[in-house]
């Protein structure tokens, strides 16, 4: 099975790559697909799909995040948090094959590793709300520790 069909180290690496690409696009103020296309080493298939998928759904994804973040506007969020929320929200809304718990867990782990001290809890809270809205059949309890 290829890396797009399993969660694990391959998918984690893909998410880290997407995080970097979305962050770079945000910092540069350019479309994420432009950043993707400018890479000298092409990201793996899942990373390419996620960047292109987010870029196509960006207005809807951003609206979902804004609505679920209870008073936090996207432009006020740390860029890393914003990029993680965009990736995970896109996955929740457009990748039903990826388990909800995996999406939340990896987003929180990446937030703790790459963002502020409070980012893990913030990302977890926003994504738990988004998961409840986008995946009503998902477990009611968030399996991800803050």
Tab-separated table of N, CA and C in Angstrom:
chain	number	residue	atom	x	y	z
A	1	UNK	N	0.848	-1.172	0.000
A	1	UNK	CA	0.000	0.000	0.000
A	1	UNK	C	0.891	1.231	0.000
A	2	UNK	N	0.516	2.273	-0.777
A	2	UNK	CA	1.348	3.468	-0.843
A	2	UNK	C	1.070	4.396	0.332
A	3	UNK	N	1.844	5.510	0.408
A	3	UNK	CA	1.736	6.375	1.575
A	3	UNK	C	0.413	7.116	1.655
A	4	UNK	N	-0.326	7.211	0.577
A	4	UNK	CA	-1.614	7.894	0.637
A	4	UNK	C	-2.691	6.996	1.226
A	5	UNK	N	-2.424	5.708	1.352
A	5	UNK	CA	-3.432	4.785	1.842
A	5	UNK	C	-3.246	4.346	3.274
A	6	UNK	N	-2.256	4.914	3.965
A	6	UNK	CA	-2.045	4.502	5.352
A	6	UNK	C	-1.644	5.707	6.192
A	7	UNK	N	-1.991	5.633	7.441
A	7	UNK	CA	-1.518	6.649	8.375
A	7	UNK	C	-0.254	6.101	9.012
A	8	UNK	N	0.644	6.935	9.357
A	8	UNK	CA	1.883	6.478	9.960
A	8	UNK	C	2.996	7.427	9.614
A	9	UNK	N	4.257	6.943	9.661
A	9	UNK	CA	5.380	7.830	9.416
A	9	UNK	C	5.307	8.533	8.066
A	10	UNK	N	4.868	7.835	7.032
A	10	UNK	CA	4.766	8.454	5.711
A	10	UNK	C	3.767	9.582	5.699
A	11	UNK	N	2.615	9.366	6.294
A	11	UNK	CA	1.578	10.403	6.325
A	11	UNK	C	2.022	11.546	7.231
A	12	UNK	N	2.673	11.269	8.322
A	12	UNK	CA	3.169	12.318	9.219
A	12	UNK	C	4.151	13.217	8.471
A	13	UNK	N	5.050	12.596	7.734
A	13	UNK	CA	5.996	13.374	6.943
A	13	UNK	C	5.294	14.225	5.898
A	14	UNK	N	4.242	13.679	5.300
A	14	UNK	CA	3.462	14.437	4.327
A	14	UNK	C	2.822	15.645	4.982
A	15	UNK	N	2.272	15.444	6.166
A	15	UNK	CA	1.629	16.563	6.866
A	15	UNK	C	2.659	17.640	7.240
A	16	UNK	N	3.837	17.229	7.653
A	16	UNK	CA	4.879	18.213	7.955
A	16	UNK	C	5.245	19.005	6.706
A	17	UNK	N	5.313	18.325	5.584
A	17	UNK	CA	5.641	19.010	4.323
A	17	UNK	C	4.534	19.979	3.950
A	18	UNK	N	3.273	19.556	4.085
A	18	UNK	CA	2.150	20.442	3.780
A	18	UNK	C	2.170	21.646	4.716
A	19	UNK	N	2.426	21.408	5.984
A	19	UNK	CA	2.527	22.500	6.951
A	19	UNK	C	3.539	23.537	6.459
A	20	UNK	N	4.708	23.076	6.046
A	20	UNK	CA	5.736	23.985	5.552
A	20	UNK	C	5.310	24.738	4.302
A	21	UNK	N	4.649	24.048	3.393
A	21	UNK	CA	4.215	24.681	2.146
A	21	UNK	C	3.114	25.713	2.398
A	22	UNK	N	2.147	25.367	3.244
A	22	UNK	CA	1.074	26.322	3.553
A	22	UNK	C	1.619	27.518	4.333
A	23	UNK	N	2.563	27.254	5.219
A	23	UNK	CA	3.199	28.334	5.972
A	23	UNK	C	3.941	29.271	5.017
A	24	UNK	N	4.708	28.696	4.102
A	24	UNK	CA	5.459	29.505	3.145
A	24	UNK	C	4.523	30.335	2.275
A	25	UNK	N	3.431	29.735	1.817
A	25	UNK	CA	2.467	30.469	0.999
A	25	UNK	C	1.866	31.629	1.791
A	26	UNK	N	1.540	31.372	3.052
A	26	UNK	CA	0.967	32.409	3.909
A	26	UNK	C	1.973	33.547	4.124
A	27	UNK	N	3.211	33.202	4.414
A	27	UNK	CA	4.256	34.218	4.632
A	27	UNK	C	4.498	35.045	3.371
A	28	UNK	N	4.444	34.406	2.217
A	28	UNK	CA	4.732	35.075	0.947
A	28	UNK	C	3.522	35.763	0.351
A	29	UNK	N	2.332	35.408	0.825
A	29	UNK	CA	1.114	35.985	0.272
A	29	UNK	C	0.799	35.488	-1.129
A	30	UNK	N	1.195	34.234	-1.404
A	30	UNK	CA	0.925	33.657	-2.722
A	30	UNK	C	0.047	32.420	-2.587
A	31	UNK	N	-0.484	31.988	-3.692
A	31	UNK	CA	-1.317	30.786	-3.725
A	31	UNK	C	-0.461	29.575	-3.352
A	32	UNK	N	-0.981	28.685	-2.507
A	32	UNK	CA	-0.202	27.507	-2.117
A	32	UNK	C	0.243	26.638	-3.298
A	33	UNK	N	-0.523	26.622	-4.365
A	33	UNK	CA	-0.135	25.813	-5.527
A	33	UNK	C	1.114	26.387	-6.187
A	34	UNK	N	1.267	27.698	-6.147
A	34	UNK	CA	2.490	28.301	-6.685
A	34	UNK	C	3.709	27.841	-5.891
A	35	UNK	N	3.572	27.812	-4.587
A	35	UNK	CA	4.672	27.341	-3.738
A	35	UNK	C	4.941	25.872	-4.038
A	36	UNK	N	3.893	25.086	-4.151
A	36	UNK	CA	4.025	23.661	-4.463
A	36	UNK	C	4.758	23.463	-5.786
A	37	UNK	N	4.336	24.174	-6.808
A	37	UNK	CA	4.931	24.019	-8.135
A	37	UNK	C	6.382	24.494	-8.202
A	38	UNK	N	6.784	25.351	-7.274
A	38	UNK	CA	8.152	25.883	-7.271
A	38	UNK	C	9.149	24.975	-6.550
A	39	UNK	N	8.687	23.883	-5.977
A	39	UNK	CA	9.577	23.000	-5.219
A	39	UNK	C	10.550	22.285	-6.156
A	40	UNK	N	11.832	22.262	-5.780
A	40	UNK	CA	12.810	21.551	-6.594
A	40	UNK	C	12.696	20.040	-6.380
A	41	UNK	N	12.269	19.645	-5.180
A	41	UNK	CA	11.990	18.239	-4.898
A	41	UNK	C	10.492	18.140	-4.666
A	42	UNK	N	9.828	17.468	-5.577
A	42	UNK	CA	8.365	17.381	-5.487
A	42	UNK	C	7.953	16.614	-4.235
A	43	UNK	N	6.980	17.150	-3.514
A	43	UNK	CA	6.456	16.422	-2.356
A	43	UNK	C	5.763	15.133	-2.808
A	44	UNK	N	5.513	14.241	-1.860
A	44	UNK	CA	4.830	12.996	-2.191
A	44	UNK	C	3.393	13.272	-2.621
A	45	UNK	N	2.742	12.240	-3.089
A	45	UNK	CA	1.400	12.361	-3.657
A	45	UNK	C	0.403	12.945	-2.667
A	46	UNK	N	0.400	12.485	-1.424
A	46	UNK	CA	-0.561	12.981	-0.451
A	46	UNK	C	-0.352	14.474	-0.180
A	47	UNK	N	0.887	14.896	-0.049
A	47	UNK	CA	1.174	16.310	0.194
A	47	UNK	C	0.701	17.164	-0.980
A	48	UNK	N	0.955	16.702	-2.206
A	48	UNK	CA	0.493	17.448	-3.380
A	48	UNK	C	-1.032	17.534	-3.390
A	49	UNK	N	-1.682	16.423	-3.096
A	49	UNK	CA	-3.145	16.398	-3.071
A	49	UNK	C	-3.689	17.334	-1.996
A	50	UNK	N	-3.072	17.342	-0.829
A	50	UNK	CA	-3.546	18.187	0.268
A	50	UNK	C	-3.378	19.672	-0.056
A	51	UNK	N	-2.248	20.058	-0.611
A	51	UNK	CA	-2.025	21.466	-0.946
A	51	UNK	C	-3.002	21.909	-2.028
A	52	UNK	N	-3.133	21.104	-3.075
A	52	UNK	CA	-4.063	21.453	-4.154
A	52	UNK	C	-5.509	21.447	-3.649
A	53	UNK	N	-5.836	20.464	-2.825
A	53	UNK	CA	-7.188	20.377	-2.274
A	53	UNK	C	-7.522	21.570	-1.411
A	54	UNK	N	-6.592	21.950	-0.528
A	54	UNK	CA	-6.833	23.131	0.292
A	54	UNK	C	-6.990	24.361	-0.587
A	55	UNK	N	-6.103	24.535	-1.569
A	55	UNK	CA	-6.147	25.728	-2.414
A	55	UNK	C	-7.506	25.851	-3.107
A	56	UNK	N	-8.065	24.741	-3.547
A	56	UNK	CA	-9.381	24.768	-4.209
A	56	UNK	C	-10.501	25.089	-3.230
A	57	UNK	N	-10.361	24.646	-1.996
A	57	UNK	CA	-11.427	24.798	-1.004
A	57	UNK	C	-11.135	25.895	0.014
A	58	UNK	N	-10.111	26.708	-0.207
A	58	UNK	CA	-9.641	27.664	0.798
A	58	UNK	C	-10.737	28.551	1.389
A	59	UNK	N	-11.586	29.179	0.591
A	59	UNK	CA	-12.609	30.039	1.209
A	59	UNK	C	-13.544	29.264	2.146
A	60	UNK	N	-13.944	28.073	1.737
A	60	UNK	CA	-14.822	27.258	2.586
A	60	UNK	C	-14.097	26.786	3.842
A	61	UNK	N	-12.859	26.342	3.692
A	61	UNK	CA	-12.072	25.877	4.829
A	61	UNK	C	-11.869	27.018	5.822
A	62	UNK	N	-11.489	28.176	5.324
A	62	UNK	CA	-11.274	29.316	6.213
A	62	UNK	C	-12.564	29.719	6.932
A	63	UNK	N	-13.688	29.659	6.240
A	63	UNK	CA	-14.974	29.988	6.871
A	63	UNK	C	-15.316	28.998	7.979
A	64	UNK	N	-15.038	27.726	7.760
A	64	UNK	CA	-15.278	26.702	8.787
A	64	UNK	C	-14.421	26.984	10.018
A	65	UNK	N	-13.158	27.312	9.792
A	65	UNK	CA	-12.239	27.599	10.906
A	65	UNK	C	-12.707	28.835	11.671
A	66	UNK	N	-13.018	29.891	10.953
A	66	UNK	CA	-13.479	31.138	11.599
A	66	UNK	C	-14.714	30.867	12.452
A	67	UNK	N	-15.647	30.105	11.908
A	67	UNK	CA	-16.892	29.833	12.620
A	67	UNK	C	-16.653	28.997	13.884
A	68	UNK	N	-15.714	28.072	13.820
A	68	UNK	CA	-15.468	27.160	14.945
A	68	UNK	C	-14.490	27.722	15.974
A	69	UNK	N	-13.791	28.794	15.651
A	69	UNK	CA	-12.743	29.276	16.549
A	69	UNK	C	-13.232	30.302	17.565
A	70	UNK	N	-14.523	30.540	17.612
A	70	UNK	CA	-15.143	31.355	18.660
A	70	UNK	C	-14.402	32.659	18.950
A	71	UNK	N	-14.467	33.563	17.986
A	71	UNK	CA	-13.902	34.881	18.205
A	71	UNK	C	-12.471	35.069	17.755
A	72	UNK	N	-11.822	34.027	17.348
A	72	UNK	CA	-10.456	34.158	16.841
A	72	UNK	C	-10.518	34.286	15.327
A	73	UNK	N	-10.108	35.426	14.818
A	73	UNK	CA	-10.056	35.610	13.371
A	73	UNK	C	-8.763	34.986	12.852
A	74	UNK	N	-8.817	34.460	11.658
A	74	UNK	CA	-7.646	33.782	11.085
A	74	UNK	C	-6.389	34.644	11.140
A	75	UNK	N	-6.511	35.918	10.818
A	75	UNK	CA	-5.317	36.772	10.764
A	75	UNK	C	-4.692	37.003	12.136
A	76	UNK	N	-5.414	36.720	13.215
A	76	UNK	CA	-4.865	36.868	14.567
A	76	UNK	C	-4.141	35.610	15.044
A	77	UNK	N	-4.363	34.505	14.371
A	77	UNK	CA	-3.760	33.232	14.786
A	77	UNK	C	-2.298	33.175	14.364
A	78	UNK	N	-1.470	32.507	15.149
A	78	UNK	CA	-0.099	32.264	14.683
A	78	UNK	C	-0.137	31.535	13.331
A	79	UNK	N	0.762	31.886	12.462
A	79	UNK	CA	0.755	31.309	11.104
A	79	UNK	C	0.830	29.786	11.115
A	80	UNK	N	1.616	29.230	12.015
A	80	UNK	CA	1.721	27.765	12.068
A	80	UNK	C	0.367	27.165	12.445
A	81	UNK	N	-0.285	27.751	13.441
A	81	UNK	CA	-1.610	27.254	13.839
A	81	UNK	C	-2.581	27.347	12.676
A	82	UNK	N	-2.555	28.475	11.988
A	82	UNK	CA	-3.447	28.688	10.852
A	82	UNK	C	-3.200	27.632	9.771
A	83	UNK	N	-1.943	27.367	9.471
A	83	UNK	CA	-1.619	26.360	8.451
A	83	UNK	C	-2.081	24.970	8.895
A	84	UNK	N	-1.853	24.637	10.160
A	84	UNK	CA	-2.296	23.331	10.675
A	84	UNK	C	-3.813	23.203	10.644
A	85	UNK	N	-4.499	24.250	11.066
A	85	UNK	CA	-5.966	24.215	11.043
A	85	UNK	C	-6.489	24.076	9.619
A	86	UNK	N	-5.849	24.734	8.687
A	86	UNK	CA	-6.277	24.633	7.289
A	86	UNK	C	-6.092	23.211	6.764
A	87	UNK	N	-4.943	22.630	7.024
A	87	UNK	CA	-4.705	21.257	6.573
A	87	UNK	C	-5.694	20.299	7.218
A	88	UNK	N	-5.801	20.343	8.531
A	88	UNK	CA	-6.661	19.392	9.243
A	88	UNK	C	-8.131	19.590	8.896
A	89	UNK	N	-8.558	20.836	8.725
A	89	UNK	CA	-9.955	21.086	8.345
A	89	UNK	C	-10.224	20.548	6.952
A	90	UNK	N	-9.283	20.750	6.044
A	90	UNK	CA	-9.445	20.186	4.701
A	90	UNK	C	-9.562	18.664	4.790
A	91	UNK	N	-8.702	18.042	5.592
A	91	UNK	CA	-8.755	16.589	5.740
A	91	UNK	C	-10.095	16.147	6.327
A	92	UNK	N	-10.550	16.823	7.366
A	92	UNK	CA	-11.825	16.458	7.987
A	92	UNK	C	-12.979	16.564	6.996
A	93	UNK	N	-12.958	17.592	6.175
A	93	UNK	CA	-14.058	17.836	5.242
A	93	UNK	C	-13.956	17.040	3.941
A	94	UNK	N	-12.740	16.691	3.536
A	94	UNK	CA	-12.563	16.119	2.193
A	94	UNK	C	-11.886	14.752	2.144
A	95	UNK	N	-11.444	14.246	3.264
A	95	UNK	CA	-10.775	12.941	3.280
A	95	UNK	C	-11.432	12.015	4.307
A	96	UNK	N	-12.614	11.513	4.000
A	96	UNK	CA	-13.305	10.639	4.955
A	96	UNK	C	-12.557	9.336	5.227
A	97	UNK	N	-11.601	8.994	4.372
A	97	UNK	CA	-10.819	7.770	4.565
A	97	UNK	C	-9.779	7.917	5.677
A	98	UNK	N	-9.498	9.146	6.088
A	98	UNK	CA	-8.523	9.370	7.151
A	98	UNK	C	-9.284	9.497	8.470
A	99	UNK	N	-8.977	8.660	9.450
A	99	UNK	CA	-9.703	8.697	10.724
A	99	UNK	C	-9.611	10.051	11.427
A	100	UNK	N	-10.700	10.460	12.007
A	100	UNK	CA	-10.774	11.733	12.717
A	100	UNK	C	-9.699	11.831	13.801
A	101	UNK	N	-9.558	10.785	14.588
A	101	UNK	CA	-8.578	10.796	15.668
A	101	UNK	C	-7.165	10.992	15.174
A	102	UNK	N	-6.839	10.426	14.024
A	102	UNK	CA	-5.499	10.582	13.454
A	102	UNK	C	-5.271	12.032	13.040
A	103	UNK	N	-6.267	12.624	12.398
A	103	UNK	CA	-6.137	14.015	11.962
A	103	UNK	C	-5.912	14.926	13.161
A	104	UNK	N	-6.758	14.790	14.177
A	104	UNK	CA	-6.643	15.646	15.364
A	104	UNK	C	-5.334	15.415	16.098
A	105	UNK	N	-4.992	14.167	16.305
A	105	UNK	CA	-3.784	13.833	17.042
A	105	UNK	C	-2.536	14.392	16.367
A	106	UNK	N	-2.423	14.198	15.069
A	106	UNK	CA	-1.228	14.667	14.376
A	106	UNK	C	-1.174	16.188	14.302
A	107	UNK	N	-2.321	16.840	14.145
A	107	UNK	CA	-2.337	18.304	14.125
A	107	UNK	C	-1.881	18.854	15.479
A	108	UNK	N	-2.360	18.254	16.554
A	108	UNK	CA	-1.969	18.698	17.895
A	108	UNK	C	-0.474	18.459	18.114
A	109	UNK	N	0.015	17.300	17.722
A	109	UNK	CA	1.447	16.998	17.865
A	109	UNK	C	2.298	18.014	17.104
A	110	UNK	N	1.888	18.317	15.876
A	110	UNK	CA	2.644	19.287	15.079
A	110	UNK	C	2.568	20.678	15.692
A	111	UNK	N	1.418	21.047	16.243
A	111	UNK	CA	1.280	22.351	16.902
A	111	UNK	C	2.218	22.439	18.094
A	112	UNK	N	2.278	21.387	18.882
A	112	UNK	CA	3.159	21.374	20.051
A	112	UNK	C	4.628	21.465	19.629
A	113	UNK	N	4.948	20.833	18.514
A	113	UNK	CA	6.341	20.803	18.060
A	113	UNK	C	6.782	22.107	17.390
A	114	UNK	N	5.888	22.722	16.613
A	114	UNK	CA	6.302	23.844	15.776
A	114	UNK	C	5.732	25.205	16.151
A	115	UNK	N	4.809	25.270	17.096
A	115	UNK	CA	4.174	26.553	17.375
A	115	UNK	C	4.349	26.958	18.834
A	116	UNK	N	3.429	27.730	19.349
A	116	UNK	CA	3.549	28.298	20.688
A	116	UNK	C	3.208	27.279	21.771
A	117	UNK	N	3.462	27.650	23.002
A	117	UNK	CA	3.188	26.783	24.151
A	117	UNK	C	1.712	26.412	24.253
A	118	UNK	N	0.826	27.339	23.905
A	118	UNK	CA	-0.612	27.104	24.010
A	118	UNK	C	-1.241	26.548	22.743
A	119	UNK	N	-0.465	26.402	21.698
A	119	UNK	CA	-1.033	26.018	20.405
A	119	UNK	C	-1.657	24.628	20.385
A	120	UNK	N	-1.089	23.684	21.093
A	120	UNK	CA	-1.663	22.333	21.115
A	120	UNK	C	-3.094	22.338	21.606
A	121	UNK	N	-3.332	23.035	22.713
A	121	UNK	CA	-4.692	23.116	23.261
A	121	UNK	C	-5.619	23.875	22.325
A	122	UNK	N	-5.133	24.974	21.766
A	122	UNK	CA	-5.952	25.790	20.864
A	122	UNK	C	-6.350	24.984	19.628
A	123	UNK	N	-5.376	24.384	18.968
A	123	UNK	CA	-5.639	23.595	17.762
A	123	UNK	C	-6.585	22.437	18.093
A	124	UNK	N	-6.356	21.780	19.209
A	124	UNK	CA	-7.209	20.676	19.622
A	124	UNK	C	-8.656	21.131	19.794
A	125	UNK	N	-8.853	22.242	20.480
A	125	UNK	CA	-10.207	22.733	20.728
A	125	UNK	C	-10.939	23.112	19.456
A	126	UNK	N	-10.261	23.834	18.575
A	126	UNK	CA	-10.898	24.247	17.321
A	126	UNK	C	-11.201	23.027	16.452
A	127	UNK	N	-10.249	22.122	16.341
A	127	UNK	CA	-10.471	20.946	15.498
A	127	UNK	C	-11.524	20.001	16.067
A	128	UNK	N	-11.614	19.898	17.373
A	128	UNK	CA	-12.665	19.062	17.966
A	128	UNK	C	-14.039	19.601	17.574
A	129	UNK	N	-14.190	20.919	17.597
A	129	UNK	CA	-15.454	21.540	17.185
A	129	UNK	C	-15.712	21.314	15.694
A	130	UNK	N	-14.693	21.479	14.883
A	130	UNK	CA	-14.839	21.262	13.438
A	130	UNK	C	-15.181	19.807	13.156
A	131	UNK	N	-14.550	18.896	13.862
A	131	UNK	CA	-14.841	17.466	13.672
A	131	UNK	C	-16.294	17.165	14.018
A	132	UNK	N	-16.801	17.746	15.098
A	132	UNK	CA	-18.205	17.529	15.470
A	132	UNK	C	-19.143	18.014	14.374
A	133	UNK	N	-18.766	19.094	13.714
A	133	UNK	CA	-19.615	19.673	12.668
A	133	UNK	C	-19.491	18.950	11.329
A	134	UNK	N	-18.269	18.559	10.980
A	134	UNK	CA	-18.047	17.968	9.654
A	134	UNK	C	-18.176	16.457	9.625
A	135	UNK	N	-18.007	15.833	10.785
A	135	UNK	CA	-18.078	14.375	10.881
A	135	UNK	C	-18.992	13.986	12.045
A	136	UNK	N	-20.279	14.156	11.849
A	136	UNK	CA	-21.206	13.894	12.960
A	136	UNK	C	-21.189	12.451	13.449
A	137	UNK	N	-20.697	11.534	12.667
A	137	UNK	CA	-20.639	10.131	13.078
A	137	UNK	C	-19.360	9.797	13.837
A	138	UNK	N	-18.456	10.787	13.963
A	138	UNK	CA	-17.207	10.566	14.678
A	138	UNK	C	-17.510	10.397	16.165
A	139	UNK	N	-16.618	9.753	16.914
A	139	UNK	CA	-16.839	9.599	18.355
A	139	UNK	C	-17.084	10.940	19.023
A	140	UNK	N	-17.991	10.969	19.962
A	140	UNK	CA	-18.351	12.218	20.661
A	140	UNK	C	-17.201	12.747	21.497
A	141	UNK	N	-16.396	11.855	22.052
A	141	UNK	CA	-15.273	12.256	22.886
A	141	UNK	C	-14.040	12.436	22.019
A	142	UNK	N	-13.324	13.506	22.247
A	142	UNK	CA	-12.091	13.758	21.532
A	142	UNK	C	-11.013	12.841	22.084
A	143	UNK	N	-10.434	11.977	21.232
A	143	UNK	CA	-9.428	11.031	21.709
A	143	UNK	C	-8.054	11.649	21.903
A	144	UNK	N	-7.904	12.936	21.617
A	144	UNK	CA	-6.597	13.575	21.626
A	144	UNK	C	-6.363	14.308	22.938
A	145	UNK	N	-5.302	13.967	23.670
A	145	UNK	CA	-4.988	14.738	24.872
A	145	UNK	C	-4.486	16.120	24.497
A	146	UNK	N	-4.804	17.106	25.278
A	146	UNK	CA	-4.390	18.495	24.977
A	146	UNK	C	-2.947	18.736	25.326
